[in-house]
Short mmCIF file of C-alpha atoms and ligand atoms in Angstrom, two decimals:
data_model
loop_
_atom_site.label_atom_id
_atom_site.label_comp_id
_atom_site.label_asym_id
_atom_site.label_seq_id
_atom_site.Cartn_x
_atom_site.Cartn_y
_atom_site.Cartn_z
CA UNK A 1284 1.41 -112.10 85.02
CA UNK A 1285 3.35 -114.11 87.57
CA UNK A 1286 6.94 -115.15 86.82
CA UNK A 1287 7.51 -118.82 85.95
CA UNK A 1288 11.01 -120.27 86.08
CA UNK A 1289 11.80 -122.45 83.07
CA UNK A 1290 13.66 -125.17 84.94
CA UNK A 1291 12.06 -127.30 87.65
CA UNK A 1292 13.36 -126.81 91.19
CA UNK A 1293 16.21 -129.33 91.45
CA UNK A 1294 18.05 -130.91 94.38
CA UNK A 1295 21.67 -132.08 94.64
CA UNK A 1296 20.76 -135.74 94.17
CA UNK A 1297 19.55 -134.95 90.65
CA UNK A 1298 23.09 -134.14 89.49
CA UNK A 1299 26.29 -136.07 88.88
CA UNK A 1300 29.78 -134.86 88.14
CA UNK A 1301 31.38 -136.08 84.94
CA UNK A 1302 35.14 -136.73 85.31
CA UNK A 1303 37.70 -134.41 83.70
CA UNK A 1304 41.27 -135.21 82.68
CA UNK A 1305 43.43 -136.02 85.74
CA UNK A 1306 47.16 -135.46 85.42
CA UNK A 1307 49.57 -137.18 87.80
CA UNK A 1308 49.46 -134.01 89.90
CA UNK A 1309 45.84 -134.76 90.78
CA UNK A 1310 46.49 -136.45 94.09
CA UNK A 1311 44.44 -136.02 97.26
CA UNK A 1312 47.50 -134.68 99.11
CA UNK A 1313 47.82 -131.87 96.57
CA UNK A 1314 44.23 -130.63 96.92
CA UNK A 1315 43.82 -127.30 98.71
CA UNK A 1316 40.35 -126.58 100.13
CA UNK A 1317 41.04 -122.98 101.23
CA UNK A 1318 38.12 -120.68 100.52
CA UNK A 1319 37.13 -117.03 101.05
CA UNK A 1320 34.43 -116.13 103.61
CA UNK A 1321 33.99 -112.38 103.10
CA UNK A 1322 33.99 -110.12 100.06
CA UNK A 1323 37.15 -108.80 98.44
CA UNK A 1324 38.16 -106.71 95.45
CA UNK A 1325 39.74 -108.10 92.29
CA UNK A 1326 43.47 -108.59 92.84
CA UNK A 1327 43.08 -108.65 96.65
CA UNK A 1328 42.47 -111.49 99.10
CA UNK A 1329 39.53 -112.10 101.39
CA UNK A 1330 40.39 -110.91 104.91
CA UNK A 1331 38.79 -114.09 106.32
CA UNK A 1332 39.65 -117.38 104.67
CA UNK A 1333 38.86 -120.87 105.92
CA UNK A 1334 41.05 -123.88 105.36
CA UNK A 1335 38.04 -126.10 104.71
CA UNK A 1336 34.74 -125.05 103.09
CA UNK A 1337 32.47 -125.95 106.02
CA UNK A 1338 30.60 -123.83 108.57
CA UNK A 1339 28.15 -125.07 111.19
CA UNK A 1340 24.52 -123.96 111.23
CA UNK A 1341 23.18 -121.15 113.42
CA UNK A 1342 21.16 -123.56 115.55
CA UNK A 1343 20.66 -124.41 119.22
CA UNK A 1344 21.21 -128.10 118.49
CA UNK A 1345 24.43 -127.50 116.56
CA UNK A 1346 26.65 -124.51 117.24
CA UNK A 1347 27.78 -123.80 120.79
CA UNK A 1348 31.29 -122.96 121.98
CA UNK A 1349 32.36 -126.58 122.20
CA UNK A 1350 31.48 -127.42 118.60
CA UNK A 1351 33.02 -124.11 117.54
CA UNK A 1352 36.39 -125.07 119.02
CA UNK A 1353 36.26 -128.54 117.45
CA UNK A 1354 35.44 -127.11 114.01
CA UNK A 1355 38.04 -124.32 114.22
CA UNK A 1356 40.62 -127.01 114.97
CA UNK A 1357 39.72 -128.58 111.62
CA UNK A 1358 39.84 -125.26 109.75
CA UNK A 1359 36.14 -124.23 109.60
CA UNK A 1360 33.93 -121.74 111.41
CA UNK A 1361 30.88 -122.21 113.65
CA UNK A 1362 28.17 -119.59 113.81
CA UNK A 1363 27.05 -119.60 117.46
CA UNK A 1364 23.24 -119.64 117.65
CA UNK A 1365 21.47 -116.36 118.33
CA UNK A 1366 18.23 -117.78 119.74
CA UNK A 1367 19.46 -117.24 123.30
CA UNK A 1368 20.03 -114.18 125.45
CA UNK A 1369 22.64 -111.70 124.27
CA UNK A 1370 24.64 -112.38 127.46
CA UNK A 1371 24.71 -116.14 126.91
CA UNK A 1372 25.65 -115.85 123.26
CA UNK A 1373 28.43 -113.37 124.05
CA UNK A 1374 29.66 -115.70 126.83
CA UNK A 1375 29.92 -118.56 124.32
CA UNK A 1376 31.93 -116.37 121.96
CA UNK A 1377 34.18 -115.34 124.84
CA UNK A 1378 34.73 -118.97 125.80
CA UNK A 1379 35.86 -119.83 122.25
CA UNK A 1380 38.16 -116.82 122.12
CA UNK A 1381 39.65 -117.57 125.54
CA UNK A 1382 39.92 -121.29 124.91
CA UNK A 1383 43.49 -122.27 125.37
CA UNK A 1384 44.39 -125.30 123.31
CA UNK A 1385 44.68 -128.23 125.68
CA UNK A 1386 42.70 -126.53 128.51
CA UNK A 1387 39.19 -127.94 128.47
CA UNK A 1388 36.11 -126.61 130.28
CA UNK A 1389 34.63 -129.48 132.27
CA UNK A 1390 31.26 -130.57 130.93
CA UNK A 1391 30.57 -133.48 133.27
CA UNK A 1392 29.98 -132.01 136.73
CA UNK A 1393 28.06 -133.20 139.80
CA UNK A 1394 27.42 -132.15 143.41
CA UNK A 1395 28.78 -134.25 146.31
CA UNK A 1396 25.25 -134.90 147.67
CA UNK A 1397 24.07 -136.47 144.39
CA UNK A 1398 24.00 -140.26 143.98
CA UNK A 1399 25.89 -142.96 142.09
CA UNK A 1400 22.73 -143.46 140.02
CA UNK A 1401 22.78 -139.82 138.94
CA UNK A 1402 26.49 -140.04 138.18
CA UNK A 1403 25.93 -143.04 135.89
CA UNK A 1404 23.17 -141.16 134.06
CA UNK A 1405 25.50 -138.18 133.58
CA UNK A 1406 28.25 -140.45 132.29
CA UNK A 1407 25.86 -142.05 129.80
CA UNK A 1408 24.70 -138.63 128.61
CA UNK A 1409 28.10 -136.97 128.23
CA UNK A 1410 30.20 -140.00 127.39
CA UNK A 1411 32.96 -138.75 129.74
CA UNK A 1412 34.69 -140.96 132.28
CA UNK A 1413 36.05 -138.11 134.42
CA UNK A 1414 33.49 -136.13 136.44
CA UNK A 1415 34.28 -133.04 138.49
CA UNK A 1416 32.59 -132.86 141.88
CA UNK A 1417 31.94 -129.21 142.63
CA UNK A 1418 29.99 -127.66 145.51
CA UNK A 1419 27.24 -126.37 143.22
CA UNK A 1420 27.60 -128.94 140.43
CA UNK A 1421 28.78 -126.37 137.85
CA UNK A 1422 31.92 -126.25 135.70
CA UNK A 1423 33.20 -123.22 137.66
CA UNK A 1424 32.16 -124.30 141.17
CA UNK A 1425 34.48 -124.94 144.12
CA UNK A 1426 36.25 -128.25 143.41
CA UNK A 1427 35.64 -130.78 146.20
CA UNK A 1428 36.66 -133.99 144.41
CA UNK A 1429 36.84 -136.02 141.22
CA UNK A 1430 35.21 -139.29 140.21
CA UNK A 1431 36.57 -141.65 137.58
CA UNK A 1432 35.43 -145.21 136.92
CA UNK A 1433 38.19 -146.41 139.27
CA UNK A 1434 36.30 -144.90 142.22
CA UNK A 1435 33.21 -147.14 142.20
CA UNK A 1436 32.06 -150.68 141.55
CA UNK A 1437 28.49 -150.83 140.35
CA UNK A 1438 28.11 -154.50 141.31
CA UNK A 1439 29.00 -153.83 144.94
CA UNK A 1440 27.42 -150.46 145.59
CA UNK A 1441 23.88 -149.17 145.94
CA UNK A 1442 22.82 -146.64 143.33
CA UNK A 1443 21.75 -144.46 146.25
CA UNK A 1444 25.35 -144.09 147.52
CA UNK A 1445 26.28 -140.42 147.72
CA UNK A 1446 29.07 -139.18 145.45
CA UNK A 1447 30.97 -137.74 148.46
CA UNK A 1448 31.33 -141.24 149.90
CA UNK A 1449 33.37 -142.63 146.99
CA UNK A 1450 34.89 -139.64 145.14
CA UNK A 1451 38.60 -138.89 145.39
CA UNK A 1452 38.43 -135.87 147.73
CA UNK A 1453 40.19 -132.60 146.96
CA UNK A 1454 42.81 -133.21 149.70
CA UNK A 1455 44.09 -136.24 147.77
CA UNK A 1456 44.04 -134.61 144.33
CA UNK A 1457 47.00 -133.43 142.34
CA UNK A 1458 46.11 -130.16 140.60
CA UNK A 1459 47.70 -127.18 138.89
CA UNK A 1460 47.02 -123.52 139.56
CA UNK A 1461 45.43 -121.23 136.98
CA UNK A 1462 48.11 -119.50 134.94
CA UNK A 1463 50.19 -122.66 134.45
CA UNK A 1464 51.25 -123.23 130.85
CA UNK A 1465 50.20 -126.29 128.90
CA UNK A 1466 53.69 -127.71 129.09
CA UNK A 1467 53.78 -127.23 132.89
CA UNK A 1468 50.42 -128.99 133.21
CA UNK A 1469 51.73 -131.70 130.93
CA UNK A 1470 54.79 -132.19 133.16
CA UNK A 1471 52.45 -132.74 136.13
CA UNK A 1472 50.52 -135.34 134.12
CA UNK A 1473 53.68 -137.23 133.23
CA UNK A 1474 55.47 -136.92 136.56
CA UNK A 1475 52.44 -138.31 138.40
CA UNK A 1476 51.35 -140.83 135.75
CA UNK A 1477 47.93 -139.17 135.48
CA UNK A 1478 45.48 -139.03 132.60
CA UNK A 1479 43.80 -135.83 133.81
CA UNK A 1480 44.72 -132.90 135.97
CA UNK A 1481 42.27 -130.20 137.17
CA UNK A 1482 43.20 -126.52 137.02
CA UNK A 1483 41.92 -124.35 139.88
CA UNK A 1484 41.99 -120.66 140.76
CA UNK A 1485 43.00 -119.05 144.07
CA UNK A 1486 39.54 -119.80 145.53
CA UNK A 1487 39.75 -123.51 144.69
CA UNK A 1488 37.25 -122.99 141.87
CA UNK A 1489 37.61 -125.29 138.89
CA UNK A 1490 38.65 -123.49 135.69
CA UNK A 1491 39.69 -126.32 133.34
CA UNK A 1492 40.94 -129.84 132.95
CA UNK A 1493 44.05 -130.81 131.05
CA UNK A 1494 43.87 -134.29 129.54
CA UNK A 1495 46.92 -136.23 128.49
CA UNK A 1496 45.21 -137.31 125.27
CA UNK A 1497 44.53 -133.67 124.30
CA UNK A 1498 48.14 -132.72 124.71
CA UNK A 1499 49.15 -135.58 122.46
CA UNK A 1500 46.55 -134.73 119.82
CA UNK A 1501 47.07 -130.96 119.87
CA UNK A 1502 49.90 -131.39 117.40
CA UNK A 1503 47.54 -133.26 115.10
CA UNK A 1504 45.54 -130.24 113.86
CA UNK A 1505 47.47 -128.85 110.91
CA UNK A 1506 44.43 -126.88 109.67
CA UNK A 1507 43.66 -124.96 112.91
CA UNK A 1508 41.91 -121.69 112.08
CA UNK A 1509 43.38 -118.96 114.29
CA UNK A 1510 43.14 -115.17 114.40
CA UNK A 1511 46.17 -112.89 114.59
CA UNK A 1512 46.33 -113.43 118.38
CA UNK A 1513 46.40 -117.21 117.92
CA UNK A 1514 42.82 -117.59 119.20
CA UNK A 1515 40.27 -119.84 117.47
CA UNK A 1516 38.03 -118.07 114.97
CA UNK A 1517 34.30 -118.06 115.55
CA UNK A 1518 31.15 -116.58 114.01
CA UNK A 1519 27.76 -115.61 115.45
CA UNK A 1520 24.17 -115.45 114.24
CA UNK A 1521 22.18 -112.22 114.66
CA UNK A 1522 18.59 -111.29 113.91
CA UNK A 1523 16.89 -108.26 112.38
CA UNK A 1524 15.13 -107.35 115.66
CA UNK A 1525 17.61 -106.75 118.47
CA UNK A 1526 20.73 -106.15 116.36
CA UNK A 1527 21.43 -102.72 117.89
CA UNK A 1528 22.08 -104.37 121.28
CA UNK A 1529 23.25 -107.83 120.18
CA UNK A 1530 25.85 -106.89 117.58
CA UNK A 1531 27.91 -104.58 119.85
CA UNK A 1532 27.94 -107.27 122.56
CA UNK A 1533 29.13 -109.95 120.12
CA UNK A 1534 31.76 -107.71 118.57
CA UNK A 1535 32.98 -106.84 122.06
CA UNK A 1536 33.15 -110.54 122.93
CA UNK A 1537 35.42 -111.11 119.93
CA UNK A 1538 33.21 -112.63 117.19
CA UNK A 1539 35.21 -112.70 113.95
CA UNK A 1540 32.24 -112.69 111.60
CA UNK A 1541 28.47 -112.29 111.93
CA UNK A 1542 25.59 -113.63 109.87
CA UNK A 1543 21.99 -112.46 109.77
CA UNK A 1544 19.97 -115.57 110.47
CA UNK A 1545 16.67 -115.52 108.66
CA UNK A 1546 14.59 -118.07 106.80
CA UNK A 1547 13.96 -115.49 104.08
CA UNK A 1548 16.49 -112.72 103.58
CA UNK A 1549 15.26 -110.75 100.56
CA UNK A 1550 13.88 -108.06 102.85
CA UNK A 1551 14.18 -104.47 103.98
CA UNK A 1552 14.92 -105.65 107.54
CA UNK A 1553 18.18 -107.17 106.35
CA UNK A 1554 19.17 -103.88 104.74
CA UNK A 1555 18.41 -102.03 108.00
CA UNK A 1556 20.68 -104.45 109.87
CA UNK A 1557 23.50 -104.08 107.33
CA UNK A 1558 23.09 -100.27 107.39
CA UNK A 1559 23.44 -100.34 111.17
CA UNK A 1560 26.71 -102.26 110.95
CA UNK A 1561 28.18 -100.01 108.24
CA UNK A 1562 27.17 -96.84 110.10
CA UNK A 1563 28.66 -98.02 113.38
CA UNK A 1564 31.71 -99.99 112.26
CA UNK A 1565 32.37 -99.22 108.57
CA UNK A 1566 33.94 -102.29 106.99
CA UNK A 1567 35.72 -103.47 110.11
CA UNK A 1568 32.84 -105.75 111.18
CA UNK A 1569 32.10 -108.53 108.69
CA UNK A 1570 28.51 -109.67 108.26
CA UNK A 1571 26.80 -112.11 105.91
CA UNK A 1572 23.12 -111.98 104.99
CA UNK A 1573 20.43 -114.34 103.68
CA UNK A 1574 18.82 -116.62 102.91
CA UNK A 1575 17.97 -116.08 99.26
CA UNK A 1576 17.36 -118.47 96.38
CA UNK A 1577 17.60 -116.42 93.21
CA UNK A 1578 19.47 -113.69 91.33
CA UNK A 1579 17.19 -110.90 92.50
CA UNK A 1580 17.67 -111.80 96.17
CA UNK A 1581 21.45 -111.98 95.75
CA UNK A 1582 21.68 -108.63 93.97
CA UNK A 1583 19.58 -106.95 96.65
CA UNK A 1584 21.82 -108.16 99.49
CA UNK A 1585 25.00 -107.46 97.50
CA UNK A 1586 23.90 -103.85 96.95
CA UNK A 1587 22.86 -103.61 100.61
CA UNK A 1588 26.46 -104.37 101.62
CA UNK A 1589 26.52 -108.04 102.66
CA UNK A 1590 30.01 -109.55 103.10
CA UNK A 1591 28.71 -112.93 101.97
CA UNK A 1592 25.31 -114.22 100.91
CA UNK A 1593 23.70 -117.40 102.18
CA UNK A 1594 21.46 -119.53 99.95
CA UNK A 1595 18.64 -121.90 100.84
CA UNK A 1596 14.95 -121.92 101.65
CA UNK A 1597 13.15 -125.09 102.58
CA UNK A 1598 15.95 -127.60 101.97
CA UNK A 1599 17.08 -128.18 105.57
CA UNK A 1600 16.61 -131.70 106.92
CA UNK A 1601 14.35 -130.50 109.77
CA UNK A 1602 12.61 -127.88 107.63
CA UNK A 1603 8.91 -127.95 106.80
CA UNK A 1604 8.72 -124.43 105.33
CA UNK A 1605 7.83 -125.70 101.86
CA UNK A 1606 5.03 -127.84 103.25
CA UNK A 1607 3.74 -125.15 105.56
CA UNK A 1608 3.97 -122.16 103.27
CA UNK A 1609 4.62 -123.44 99.75
CA UNK A 1610 7.75 -121.33 99.46
CA UNK A 1611 11.36 -122.23 98.70
CA UNK A 1612 13.46 -123.69 95.93
CA UNK A 1613 15.44 -126.88 95.28
CA UNK A 1614 18.90 -126.26 96.70
CA UNK A 1615 20.81 -127.12 93.50
CA UNK A 1616 18.73 -124.74 91.35
CA UNK A 1617 19.13 -122.00 93.95
CA UNK A 1618 22.93 -122.37 94.19
CA UNK A 1619 23.38 -122.48 90.41
CA UNK A 1620 21.41 -119.29 89.83
CA UNK A 1621 22.93 -117.35 92.74
CA UNK A 1622 26.43 -118.41 91.64
CA UNK A 1623 25.73 -116.96 88.20
CA UNK A 1624 24.54 -113.74 89.82
CA UNK A 1625 27.68 -113.64 92.00
CA UNK A 1626 29.90 -114.05 88.89
CA UNK A 1627 28.00 -111.34 86.98
CA UNK A 1628 28.31 -109.00 89.95
CA UNK A 1629 32.05 -109.66 90.07
CA UNK A 1630 32.42 -108.94 86.32
CA UNK A 1631 30.45 -105.73 86.70
CA UNK A 1632 31.93 -104.34 89.93
CA UNK A 1633 35.22 -106.17 90.52
CA UNK A 1634 33.91 -107.22 93.96
CA UNK A 1635 33.72 -110.94 94.73
CA UNK A 1636 31.00 -111.79 97.25
CA UNK A 1637 31.37 -115.37 98.51
CA UNK A 1638 28.21 -117.45 98.63
CA UNK A 1639 27.29 -120.16 101.13
CA UNK A 1640 25.00 -123.08 100.35
CA UNK A 1641 22.94 -123.63 103.51
CA UNK A 1642 21.07 -126.86 104.25
CA UNK A 1643 20.14 -130.04 102.46
CA UNK A 1644 23.52 -131.81 102.48
CA UNK A 1645 22.75 -135.50 102.99
CA UNK A 1646 25.66 -137.36 101.39
CA UNK A 1647 29.28 -136.27 101.31
CA UNK A 1648 29.15 -135.98 97.55
CA UNK A 1649 26.51 -133.24 97.93
CA UNK A 1650 29.31 -131.10 99.38
CA UNK A 1651 31.36 -131.53 96.22
CA UNK A 1652 28.33 -130.76 94.06
CA UNK A 1653 27.50 -127.59 96.01
CA UNK A 1654 31.09 -126.36 95.55
CA UNK A 1655 31.12 -127.34 91.87
CA UNK A 1656 27.87 -125.42 91.37
CA UNK A 1657 29.60 -122.31 92.66
CA UNK A 1658 29.25 -122.26 96.46
CA UNK A 1659 32.40 -120.98 98.21
CA UNK A 1660 31.44 -122.72 101.42
CA UNK A 1661 28.66 -124.84 102.88
CA UNK A 1662 26.58 -124.54 106.05
CA UNK A 1663 25.48 -127.80 107.66
CA UNK A 1664 23.16 -128.54 110.56
CA UNK A 1665 22.20 -132.22 110.57
CA UNK A 1666 25.74 -133.24 109.65
CA UNK A 1667 27.34 -131.58 112.70
CA UNK A 1668 24.48 -132.36 115.11
CA UNK A 1669 25.49 -136.06 115.02
CA UNK A 1670 28.90 -135.53 116.59
CA UNK A 1671 30.18 -135.78 120.17
CA UNK A 1672 30.80 -132.03 120.28
CA UNK A 1673 27.26 -130.88 119.42
CA UNK A 1674 25.34 -129.47 122.41
CA UNK A 1675 22.53 -132.02 122.52
CA UNK A 1676 21.96 -135.20 124.49
CA UNK A 1677 23.19 -138.54 123.25
CA UNK A 1678 20.46 -141.13 123.81
CA UNK A 1679 20.00 -144.83 123.26
CA UNK A 1680 16.78 -145.51 121.36
CA UNK A 1681 15.95 -149.16 120.72
CA UNK A 1682 19.61 -150.15 120.95
CA UNK A 1683 20.93 -147.39 118.68
CA UNK A 1684 22.78 -144.31 119.80
CA UNK A 1685 21.22 -141.09 118.52
CA UNK A 1686 21.54 -137.38 119.18
CA UNK A 1687 18.71 -134.88 119.32
CA UNK A 1688 18.33 -132.38 116.50
CA UNK A 1689 15.60 -129.77 116.25
CA UNK A 1690 14.85 -126.91 113.86
CA UNK A 1691 15.07 -123.26 114.83
CA UNK A 1692 11.48 -122.91 113.62
CA UNK A 1693 10.23 -125.72 115.85
CA UNK A 1694 8.26 -125.15 118.99
CA UNK A 1695 11.23 -126.42 120.97
CA UNK A 1696 13.61 -123.68 119.74
CA UNK A 1697 11.02 -120.91 119.71
CA UNK A 1698 13.28 -118.81 117.48
CA UNK A 1699 10.46 -116.79 116.01
CA UNK A 1700 12.77 -113.85 115.11
CA UNK A 1701 14.18 -116.02 112.34
CA UNK A 1702 10.76 -116.09 110.71
CA UNK A 1703 9.75 -112.59 111.65
CA UNK A 1704 8.16 -110.44 108.97
CA UNK A 1705 7.72 -107.32 111.10
CA UNK A 1706 4.75 -106.14 113.12
CA UNK A 1707 4.02 -107.31 116.63
CA UNK A 1708 2.42 -110.62 115.80
CA UNK A 1709 4.15 -113.73 117.06
CA UNK A 1710 4.17 -116.67 114.67
CA UNK A 1711 1.65 -119.32 115.47
CA UNK A 1712 2.82 -122.21 113.31
CA UNK A 1713 6.02 -124.23 113.16
CA UNK A 1714 8.47 -124.31 110.25
CA UNK A 1715 10.71 -127.01 111.69
CA UNK A 1716 10.54 -130.36 113.46
CA UNK A 1717 12.16 -131.95 116.52
CA UNK A 1718 14.05 -135.14 115.63
CA UNK A 1719 16.83 -137.65 116.30
CA UNK A 1720 19.87 -138.24 114.12
CA UNK A 1721 22.23 -141.23 114.21
CA UNK A 1722 25.15 -140.60 116.55
CA UNK A 1723 28.38 -140.52 114.55
CA UNK A 1724 31.33 -139.99 116.94
CA UNK A 1725 34.02 -137.32 116.88
CA UNK A 1726 33.77 -134.27 114.60
CA UNK A 1727 37.39 -134.55 113.59
CA UNK A 1728 37.14 -138.14 112.29
CA UNK A 1729 33.98 -137.41 110.32
CA UNK A 1730 35.09 -134.11 108.79
CA UNK A 1731 38.38 -135.60 107.67
CA UNK A 1732 36.66 -138.62 106.16
CA UNK A 1733 34.07 -136.50 104.30
CA UNK A 1734 36.67 -134.08 102.95
CA UNK A 1735 38.90 -136.92 101.85
CA UNK A 1736 36.02 -137.95 99.59
CA UNK A 1737 35.55 -134.38 98.34
CA UNK A 1738 39.25 -134.15 97.53
CA UNK A 1739 39.22 -137.50 95.79
CA UNK A 1740 36.30 -136.42 93.57
CA UNK A 1741 38.08 -133.16 92.80
CA UNK A 1742 41.05 -135.20 91.57
CA UNK A 1743 38.69 -137.14 89.30
CA UNK A 1744 37.52 -133.81 87.92
CA UNK A 1745 41.16 -132.84 87.31
CA UNK A 1746 41.20 -129.90 89.74
CA UNK A 1747 43.18 -129.06 92.88
CA UNK A 1748 41.34 -126.01 94.26
CA UNK A 1749 37.74 -124.91 94.82
CA UNK A 1750 37.92 -121.99 92.31
CA UNK A 1751 39.22 -124.46 89.70
CA UNK A 1752 36.38 -126.86 90.49
CA UNK A 1753 33.86 -124.03 90.08
CA UNK A 1754 35.30 -123.20 86.66
CA UNK A 1755 35.98 -126.66 85.25
CA UNK A 1756 33.31 -128.96 86.71
CA UNK A 1757 31.09 -130.77 84.24
CA UNK A 1758 27.70 -131.86 85.50
CA UNK A 1759 24.80 -133.87 84.20
CA UNK A 1760 21.25 -134.31 85.38
CA UNK A 1761 20.39 -137.90 86.28
CA UNK A 1762 17.27 -139.57 85.01
CA UNK A 1763 14.99 -141.39 87.43
CA UNK A 1764 15.99 -144.70 85.85
CA UNK A 1765 19.73 -144.08 86.06
CA UNK A 1766 19.36 -143.38 89.79
CA UNK A 1767 18.80 -147.11 90.27
CA UNK A 1768 21.98 -147.84 88.32
CA UNK A 1769 23.91 -145.60 90.75
CA UNK A 1770 23.34 -147.79 93.81
CA UNK A 1771 24.14 -151.47 94.30
CA UNK A 1772 21.62 -153.25 92.08
CA UNK A 1773 20.71 -156.71 90.87
CA UNK A 1774 22.80 -158.38 93.56
CA UNK A 1775 21.85 -159.86 96.92
CA UNK A 1776 23.68 -157.81 99.56
CA UNK A 1777 25.47 -159.85 102.24
CA UNK A 1778 25.22 -157.25 104.97
CA UNK A 1779 22.68 -154.47 104.77
CA UNK A 1780 23.36 -152.92 108.17
CA UNK A 1781 25.79 -150.35 106.73
CA UNK A 1782 24.47 -149.93 103.26
CA UNK A 1783 22.40 -146.83 103.76
CA UNK A 1784 24.19 -144.92 106.47
CA UNK A 1785 23.79 -141.26 105.66
CA UNK A 1786 27.02 -139.33 105.78
P1 IMP B 2387 20.52 -129.31 107.37
O1 IMP B 2387 22.01 -129.22 107.28
O2 IMP B 2387 19.91 -129.96 106.16
O3 IMP B 2387 20.07 -129.95 108.64
O4 IMP B 2387 19.96 -127.81 107.34
C1 IMP B 2387 20.35 -126.83 108.27
C2 IMP B 2387 19.74 -125.52 107.89
O5 IMP B 2387 18.30 -125.58 107.97
C3 IMP B 2387 20.08 -124.36 108.79
O6 IMP B 2387 21.35 -123.80 108.55
C4 IMP B 2387 18.96 -123.37 108.52
O7 IMP B 2387 19.18 -122.60 107.37
C5 IMP B 2387 17.78 -124.28 108.25
N1 IMP B 2387 16.88 -124.40 109.40
C6 IMP B 2387 17.19 -124.48 110.71
N2 IMP B 2387 16.08 -124.66 111.47
C7 IMP B 2387 15.06 -124.67 110.62
C8 IMP B 2387 13.65 -124.81 110.80
O8 IMP B 2387 13.13 -125.02 111.89
N3 IMP B 2387 12.90 -124.73 109.67
C9 IMP B 2387 13.45 -124.51 108.44
N4 IMP B 2387 14.76 -124.44 108.22
C10 IMP B 2387 15.56 -124.50 109.30
#
């Protein structure tokens, strides 16, 4: 006889938190969102802790080195996507680890023989006003000039004008040599009244830019997540196919934590991957596994040696797994059951294995609910894809700025390893879609705003830390009728343009 779960499969929006007693101590400034990432024994501390409970999804449209730096500045970790060559993924990890605060890799670059029209397109796409002109149009090419908006006048110039005709040529540029410290570069900015200064190596190749605004804002990241060498922390996704080659390359590149990226993780292939890591590195390499949605799946991965366990099947915004295959579970039900299993495992063994709720966060309050239900941290894809720092193009569709966002199981990503169930057959159907999401600006502004709300709700619940929230939260299921009561109702809204913006 098949197993039937008693409860229906529930989502976050079906729950509400009920306030607890708030003492005068319950102020947003007193809330601490620190959270463990990898397993630890009773009485000890997790060797990797984040300052905020957010990680970015293992996806092409979300987690590259640029987003990883932005998120580490805020106190979270990005898992760099694994659906790319081992060399490219390792290079991204290396770029995060070698990123020197204030030294920025140029991501708006053009060749001197390209045109003003192409420059304007690039500017629209990247949103940057400073463009490096390099011989081959790459971020590491030989620097031959720079273009800022002061160098051209669209009304007076043909769009066919070549960049070399109006750029500020290298001979007239003020630059600093590689090896200069941030404060030396900053002195050059101030002494010459510049906003930007390029950094070049001995062969005149561009290595970085230093922006005045970055120097000013560097001090503004109190939550920066750094390793013992003061480098940003970063994670990486791996799969159960090429792990024997990929994992050593990522470890060598400096990845702080790995995660097996699979749509369904209750499998022997995950155990093989974990066995490989333990045999080669013992406990010195940290690796999470998943995704699972029930007690059985959690216990299997816990016994197999996972450092954390990721939860979620079918709840991602771009995910069509449930429609395609009829498999998955409402994210709230999955988190609640896996959290119980995690607590039981801790009681039994004295080992605490953090759990991560992956996918399905639509509103900021879903973050608070996921934590209250027992998640130690949360993985988000759609949320981060909307920001300046995500790797995808920013486009204007019908007057609105959007960014592209596609699933790892879509034809566009072609990440079939994530859905691999062994054998040689390649999957022939999609489990994800290609989409747009509303553009939302800088990661820092958004993350701070969302977490301010989380902290405020925690104060209403009378708690100041995530473990306290997990223990003391009171939750109720909402009825379909009371859902209406929860939004603005029975009034005529004056301005509807902002009323349903998803955050
Ligand atoms: P979101 O935050 O709701 O957008 O969900 C992101 C999560 O969806 C990721 O972390 C993955 O677990 C999952 N995911 C990514 N790509 C796909 C896909 O193509 N199909 C199904 N799930 C996906």
